[in-house]
Amino acid sequence: SMFAISACSSGAVDVGAQPSVSVIEPGHVVTDSPTPAPSSASTSSDSQCLRSFRPTAGDASSAAVAAIRQRGKLIVGVAQDEYLTGYLDASGNETGFDVDVAKQVEQAIFGSQDPKYIKFKAVTNAQRITALQAKDPADAVDMVVDTFTINCQRAQQVLFSSVYYNAHQRLLVLKNSGYRGLGDLGGKKVCAQAGSTSLQTILGYPSRPVAYA
């Protein structure tokens, strides 16, 4: 079962109470997008593939939910570096809006919110779909709850929930840098996470900034 709840090291790693902190590996210049950016033109096929899935009366008794109940634990992929939505607090615990949403799903399945019924796995943007598709139980998750843009390319690989949160991309620069947008950054390195639509935006921008992930 592959399902992503969407608000607009290698492999998934367990989030422990006392996570180890390591130096982030240097990024690299990206010259081509791993997935094509969605077309700005709206078509009937776009509308069809971007449908989201609302719960139905039969979902609670589905085979996927039954398997989660039998296992006794819901396994959820979440971000650990997105402040207020999914991040590690000072005690090393996953917290944020997306984590709260995941706990509501846990309660719907098991009848209560209890750490014994839910397991969080930290996933990067690039790992979200692969974690949902993974066959190895060590890497697989039941669902991903994250700020996760819905587009046709992704919707052909996983199922999305109804949209419950809309967000927009913003550019962060030094104060008084003089930059006001990507149009001012032609030939300059602009950083975004690998596997994100932000990276696709940089790659496709007319001023030709240098995408760095």
GROMACS .gro file of N, CA and C in nm, residues 18-107:
model
  270
   18GLN      N    1   1.752   1.008   2.113
   18GLN     CA    2   1.877   1.084   2.117
   18GLN      C    3   1.948   1.067   1.983
   19PRO      N    4   1.906   1.139   1.879
   19PRO     CA    5   1.965   1.119   1.747
   19PRO      C    6   2.109   1.164   1.741
   20SER      N    7   2.189   1.091   1.665
   20SER     CA    8   2.328   1.133   1.645
   20SER      C    9   2.330   1.242   1.539
   21VAL      N   10   2.421   1.333   1.551
   21VAL     CA   11   2.431   1.446   1.458
   21VAL      C   12   2.562   1.433   1.384
   22SER      N   13   2.556   1.436   1.251
   22SER     CA   14   2.676   1.427   1.170
   22SER      C   15   2.684   1.546   1.077
   23VAL      N   16   2.803   1.573   1.026
   23VAL     CA   17   2.822   1.685   0.935
   23VAL      C   18   2.753   1.653   0.803
   24ILE      N   19   2.674   1.747   0.753
   24ILE     CA   20   2.603   1.727   0.628
   24ILE      C   21   2.703   1.719   0.513
   25GLU      N   22   2.682   1.622   0.424
   25GLU     CA   23   2.770   1.609   0.308
   25GLU      C   24   2.752   1.728   0.216
   26PRO      N   25   2.862   1.775   0.152
   26PRO     CA   26   2.849   1.887   0.059
   26PRO      C   27   2.753   1.854  -0.053
   27GLY      N   28   2.682   1.956  -0.101
   27GLY     CA   29   2.589   1.935  -0.211
   27GLY      C   30   2.662   1.934  -0.344
   28HIS      N   31   2.584   1.941  -0.452
   28HIS     CA   32   2.642   1.939  -0.585
   28HIS      C   33   2.554   2.017  -0.680
   29VAL      N   34   2.615   2.064  -0.787
   29VAL     CA   35   2.541   2.136  -0.890
   29VAL      C   36   2.456   2.036  -0.967
   30VAL      N   37   2.329   2.071  -0.989
   30VAL     CA   38   2.237   1.985  -1.061
   30VAL      C   39   2.216   2.044  -1.200
   31THR      N   40   2.240   1.964  -1.302
   31THR     CA   41   2.225   2.014  -1.439
   31THR      C   42   2.100   1.962  -1.506
   32ASP      N   43   2.035   1.865  -1.445
   32ASP     CA   44   1.913   1.812  -1.505
   32ASP      C   45   1.822   1.765  -1.393
   33SER      N   46   1.693   1.780  -1.412
   33SER     CA   47   1.598   1.741  -1.309
   33SER      C   48   1.576   1.591  -1.311
   34PRO      N   49   1.572   1.525  -1.194
   34PRO     CA   50   1.545   1.382  -1.191
   34PRO      C   51   1.403   1.349  -1.234
   35THR      N   52   1.313   1.444  -1.223
   35THR     CA   53   1.176   1.427  -1.270
   35THR      C   54   1.135   1.555  -1.341
   36PRO      N   55   1.059   1.543  -1.449
   36PRO     CA   56   1.022   1.663  -1.524
   36PRO      C   57   0.931   1.753  -1.443
   37ALA      N   58   0.952   1.882  -1.456
   37ALA     CA   59   0.865   1.979  -1.389
   37ALA      C   60   0.727   1.973  -1.451
   38PRO      N   61   0.621   1.987  -1.373
   38PRO     CA   62   0.487   1.981  -1.428
   38PRO      C   63   0.462   2.098  -1.522
   39SER      N   64   0.384   2.071  -1.625
   39SER     CA   65   0.350   2.175  -1.722
   39SER      C   66   0.258   2.276  -1.658
   40SER      N   67   0.275   2.403  -1.698
   40SER     CA   68   0.188   2.507  -1.645
   40SER      C   69   0.052   2.503  -1.712
   41ALA      N   70   0.043   2.434  -1.826
   41ALA     CA   71  -0.085   2.425  -1.898
   41ALA      C   72  -0.174   2.323  -1.830
   42SER      N   73  -0.297   2.358  -1.806
   42SER     CA   74  -0.392   2.269  -1.742
   42SER      C   75  -0.470   2.192  -1.847
   43THR      N   76  -0.475   2.060  -1.837
   43THR     CA   77  -0.550   1.977  -1.930
   43THR      C   78  -0.644   1.888  -1.852
   44SER      N   79  -0.734   1.823  -1.925
   44SER     CA   80  -0.828   1.735  -1.858
   44SER      C   81  -0.756   1.617  -1.796
   45SER      N   82  -0.646   1.569  -1.862
   45SER     CA   83  -0.571   1.458  -1.805
   45SER      C   84  -0.500   1.500  -1.678
   46ASP      N   85  -0.454   1.627  -1.673
   46ASP     CA   86  -0.393   1.679  -1.551
   46ASP      C   87  -0.493   1.673  -1.436
   47SER      N   88  -0.615   1.720  -1.462
   47SER     CA   89  -0.717   1.721  -1.357
   47SER      C   90  -0.746   1.581  -1.308
   48GLN      N   91  -0.744   1.484  -1.401
   48GLN     CA   92  -0.773   1.347  -1.363
   48GLN      C   93  -0.663   1.289  -1.276
   49CYS      N   94  -0.536   1.310  -1.314
   49CYS     CA   95  -0.428   1.248  -1.239
   49CYS      C   96  -0.401   1.320  -1.108
   50LEU      N   97  -0.448   1.444  -1.094
   50LEU     CA   98  -0.425   1.518  -0.970
   50LEU      C   99  -0.541   1.503  -0.871
   51ARG      N  100  -0.633   1.411  -0.899
   51ARG     CA  101  -0.739   1.384  -0.803
   51ARG      C  102  -0.678   1.338  -0.671
   52SER      N  103  -0.736   1.380  -0.561
   52SER     CA  104  -0.691   1.331  -0.431
   52SER      C  105  -0.797   1.235  -0.378
   53PHE      N  106  -0.761   1.158  -0.279
   53PHE     CA  107  -0.846   1.050  -0.233
   53PHE      C  108  -0.898   1.077  -0.093
   54ARG      N  109  -1.028   1.097  -0.083
   54ARG     CA  110  -1.092   1.115   0.046
   54ARG      C  111  -1.125   0.978   0.106
   55PRO      N  112  -1.128   0.967   0.238
   55PRO     CA  113  -1.161   0.838   0.300
   55PRO      C  114  -1.301   0.793   0.262
   56THR      N  115  -1.318   0.662   0.249
   56THR     CA  116  -1.449   0.605   0.223
   56THR      C  117  -1.486   0.512   0.338
   57ALA      N  118  -1.611   0.471   0.341
   57ALA     CA  119  -1.659   0.387   0.450
   57ALA      C  120  -1.583   0.254   0.456
   58GLY      N  121  -1.536   0.206   0.340
   58GLY     CA  122  -1.468   0.077   0.338
   58GLY      C  123  -1.321   0.081   0.372
   59ASP      N  124  -1.264   0.201   0.381
   59ASP     CA  125  -1.121   0.211   0.405
   59ASP      C  126  -1.079   0.148   0.538
   60ALA      N  127  -1.160   0.166   0.641
   60ALA     CA  128  -1.123   0.117   0.774
   60ALA      C  129  -1.112  -0.034   0.778
   61SER      N  130  -1.178  -0.103   0.686
   61SER     CA  131  -1.174  -0.250   0.683
   61SER      C  132  -1.090  -0.303   0.567
   62SER      N  133  -1.011  -0.216   0.505
   62SER     CA  134  -0.931  -0.258   0.390
   62SER      C  135  -0.818  -0.351   0.434
   63ALA      N  136  -0.761  -0.422   0.337
   63ALA     CA  137  -0.652  -0.515   0.367
   63ALA      C  138  -0.530  -0.441   0.420
   64ALA      N  139  -0.504  -0.320   0.368
   64ALA     CA  140  -0.387  -0.243   0.413
   64ALA      C  141  -0.400  -0.205   0.560
   65VAL      N  142  -0.518  -0.158   0.598
   65VAL     CA  143  -0.540  -0.120   0.738
   65VAL      C  144  -0.537  -0.243   0.828
   66ALA      N  145  -0.593  -0.353   0.779
   66ALA     CA  146  -0.591  -0.477   0.858
   66ALA      C  147  -0.447  -0.523   0.883
   67ALA      N  148  -0.360  -0.506   0.784
   67ALA     CA  149  -0.220  -0.546   0.801
   67ALA      C  150  -0.150  -0.459   0.904
   68ILE      N  151  -0.182  -0.330   0.905
   68ILE     CA  152  -0.123  -0.239   1.004
   68ILE      C  153  -0.170  -0.277   1.145
   69ARG      N  154  -0.299  -0.308   1.159
   69ARG     CA  155  -0.351  -0.349   1.290
   69ARG      C  156  -0.284  -0.478   1.336
   70GLN      N  157  -0.268  -0.572   1.246
   70GLN     CA  158  -0.207  -0.700   1.283
   70GLN      C  159  -0.063  -0.680   1.326
   71ARG      N  160   0.009  -0.591   1.259
   71ARG     CA  161   0.147  -0.561   1.296
   71ARG      C  162   0.152  -0.491   1.431
   72GLY      N  163   0.048  -0.412   1.460
   72GLY     CA  164   0.043  -0.341   1.588
   72GLY      C  165   0.111  -0.207   1.587
   73LYS      N  166   0.144  -0.157   1.468
   73LYS     CA  167   0.217  -0.031   1.462
   73LYS      C  168   0.199   0.031   1.324
   74LEU      N  169   0.174   0.162   1.322
   74LEU     CA  170   0.169   0.240   1.198
   74LEU      C  171   0.308   0.299   1.174
   75ILE      N  172   0.365   0.277   1.056
   75ILE     CA  173   0.499   0.327   1.024
   75ILE      C  174   0.484   0.446   0.930
   76VAL      N  175   0.534   0.561   0.974
   76VAL     CA  176   0.510   0.687   0.903
   76VAL      C  177   0.642   0.754   0.866
   77GLY      N  178   0.656   0.793   0.740
   77GLY     CA  179   0.771   0.870   0.696
   77GLY      C  180   0.745   1.018   0.716
   78VAL      N  181   0.837   1.086   0.781
   78VAL     CA  182   0.822   1.229   0.809
   78VAL      C  183   0.956   1.299   0.790
   79ALA      N  184   0.949   1.431   0.775
   79ALA     CA  185   1.072   1.511   0.769
   79ALA      C  186   1.123   1.533   0.911
   80GLN      N  187   1.253   1.556   0.923
   80GLN     CA  188   1.308   1.589   1.055
   80GLN      C  189   1.378   1.725   1.052
   81ASP      N  190   1.361   1.799   0.942
   81ASP     CA  191   1.432   1.926   0.928
   81ASP      C  192   1.343   2.039   0.879
   82GLU      N  193   1.211   2.025   0.895
   82GLU     CA  194   1.119   2.129   0.849
   82GLU      C  195   1.048   2.189   0.971
   83TYR      N  196   1.100   2.302   1.014
   83TYR     CA  197   1.052   2.364   1.139
   83TYR      C  198   0.902   2.390   1.132
   84LEU      N  199   0.832   2.352   1.237
   84LEU     CA  200   0.689   2.365   1.259
   84LEU      C  201   0.606   2.259   1.189
   85THR      N  202   0.656   2.197   1.083
   85THR     CA  203   0.578   2.091   1.017
   85THR      C  204   0.630   1.953   1.056
   86GLY      N  205   0.759   1.930   1.043
   86GLY     CA  206   0.818   1.803   1.084
   86GLY      C  207   0.964   1.824   1.121
   87TYR      N  208   0.997   1.813   1.250
   87TYR     CA  209   1.134   1.840   1.294
   87TYR      C  210   1.159   1.772   1.429
   88LEU      N  211   1.286   1.766   1.467
   88LEU     CA  212   1.324   1.712   1.597
   88LEU      C  213   1.327   1.823   1.700
   89ASP      N  214   1.259   1.804   1.812
   89ASP     CA  215   1.263   1.905   1.916
   89ASP      C  216   1.391   1.891   2.000
   90ALA      N  217   1.403   1.971   2.104
   90ALA     CA  218   1.525   1.973   2.185
   90ALA      C  219   1.553   1.838   2.252
   91SER      N  220   1.450   1.758   2.269
   91SER     CA  221   1.467   1.627   2.332
   91SER      C  222   1.489   1.516   2.229
   92GLY      N  223   1.493   1.553   2.102
   92GLY     CA  224   1.514   1.454   1.997
   92GLY      C  225   1.389   1.382   1.954
   93ASN      N  226   1.272   1.437   1.988
   93ASN     CA  227   1.145   1.375   1.950
   93ASN      C  228   1.089   1.441   1.825
   94GLU      N  229   1.031   1.359   1.737
   94GLU     CA  230   0.964   1.414   1.619
   94GLU      C  231   0.842   1.495   1.663
   95THR      N  232   0.829   1.614   1.607
   95THR     CA  233   0.716   1.700   1.644
   95THR      C  234   0.679   1.786   1.524
   96GLY      N  235   0.568   1.856   1.535
   96GLY     CA  236   0.523   1.944   1.428
   96GLY      C  237   0.385   1.908   1.377
   97PHE      N  238   0.334   1.990   1.288
   97PHE     CA  239   0.199   1.974   1.234
   97PHE      C  240   0.181   1.839   1.166
   98ASP      N  241   0.278   1.799   1.081
   98ASP     CA  242   0.266   1.672   1.011
   98ASP      C  243   0.265   1.554   1.108
   99VAL      N  244   0.344   1.564   1.214
   99VAL     CA  245   0.348   1.459   1.314
   99VAL      C  246   0.212   1.448   1.384
  100ASP      N  247   0.149   1.562   1.411
  100ASP     CA  248   0.016   1.561   1.473
  100ASP      C  249  -0.087   1.496   1.381
  101VAL      N  250  -0.077   1.522   1.250
  101VAL     CA  251  -0.168   1.460   1.154
  101VAL      C  252  -0.149   1.307   1.157
  102ALA      N  253  -0.024   1.263   1.159
  102ALA     CA  254   0.004   1.119   1.162
  102ALA      C  255  -0.055   1.054   1.287
  103LYS      N  256  -0.049   1.124   1.399
  103LYS     CA  257  -0.104   1.069   1.523
  103LYS      C  258  -0.257   1.060   1.517
  104GLN      N  259  -0.320   1.148   1.441
  104GLN     CA  260  -0.465   1.138   1.423
  104GLN      C  261  -0.500   1.012   1.343
  105VAL      N  262  -0.419   0.978   1.244
  105VAL     CA  263  -0.440   0.855   1.168
  105VAL      C  264  -0.417   0.734   1.259
  106GLU      N  265  -0.314   0.741   1.342
  106GLU     CA  266  -0.289   0.635   1.440
  106GLU      C  267  -0.411   0.613   1.528
  107GLN      N  268  -0.469   0.723   1.575
  107GLN     CA  269  -0.586   0.712   1.662
  107GLN      C  270  -0.705   0.651   1.588
   0.00000   0.00000   0.00000
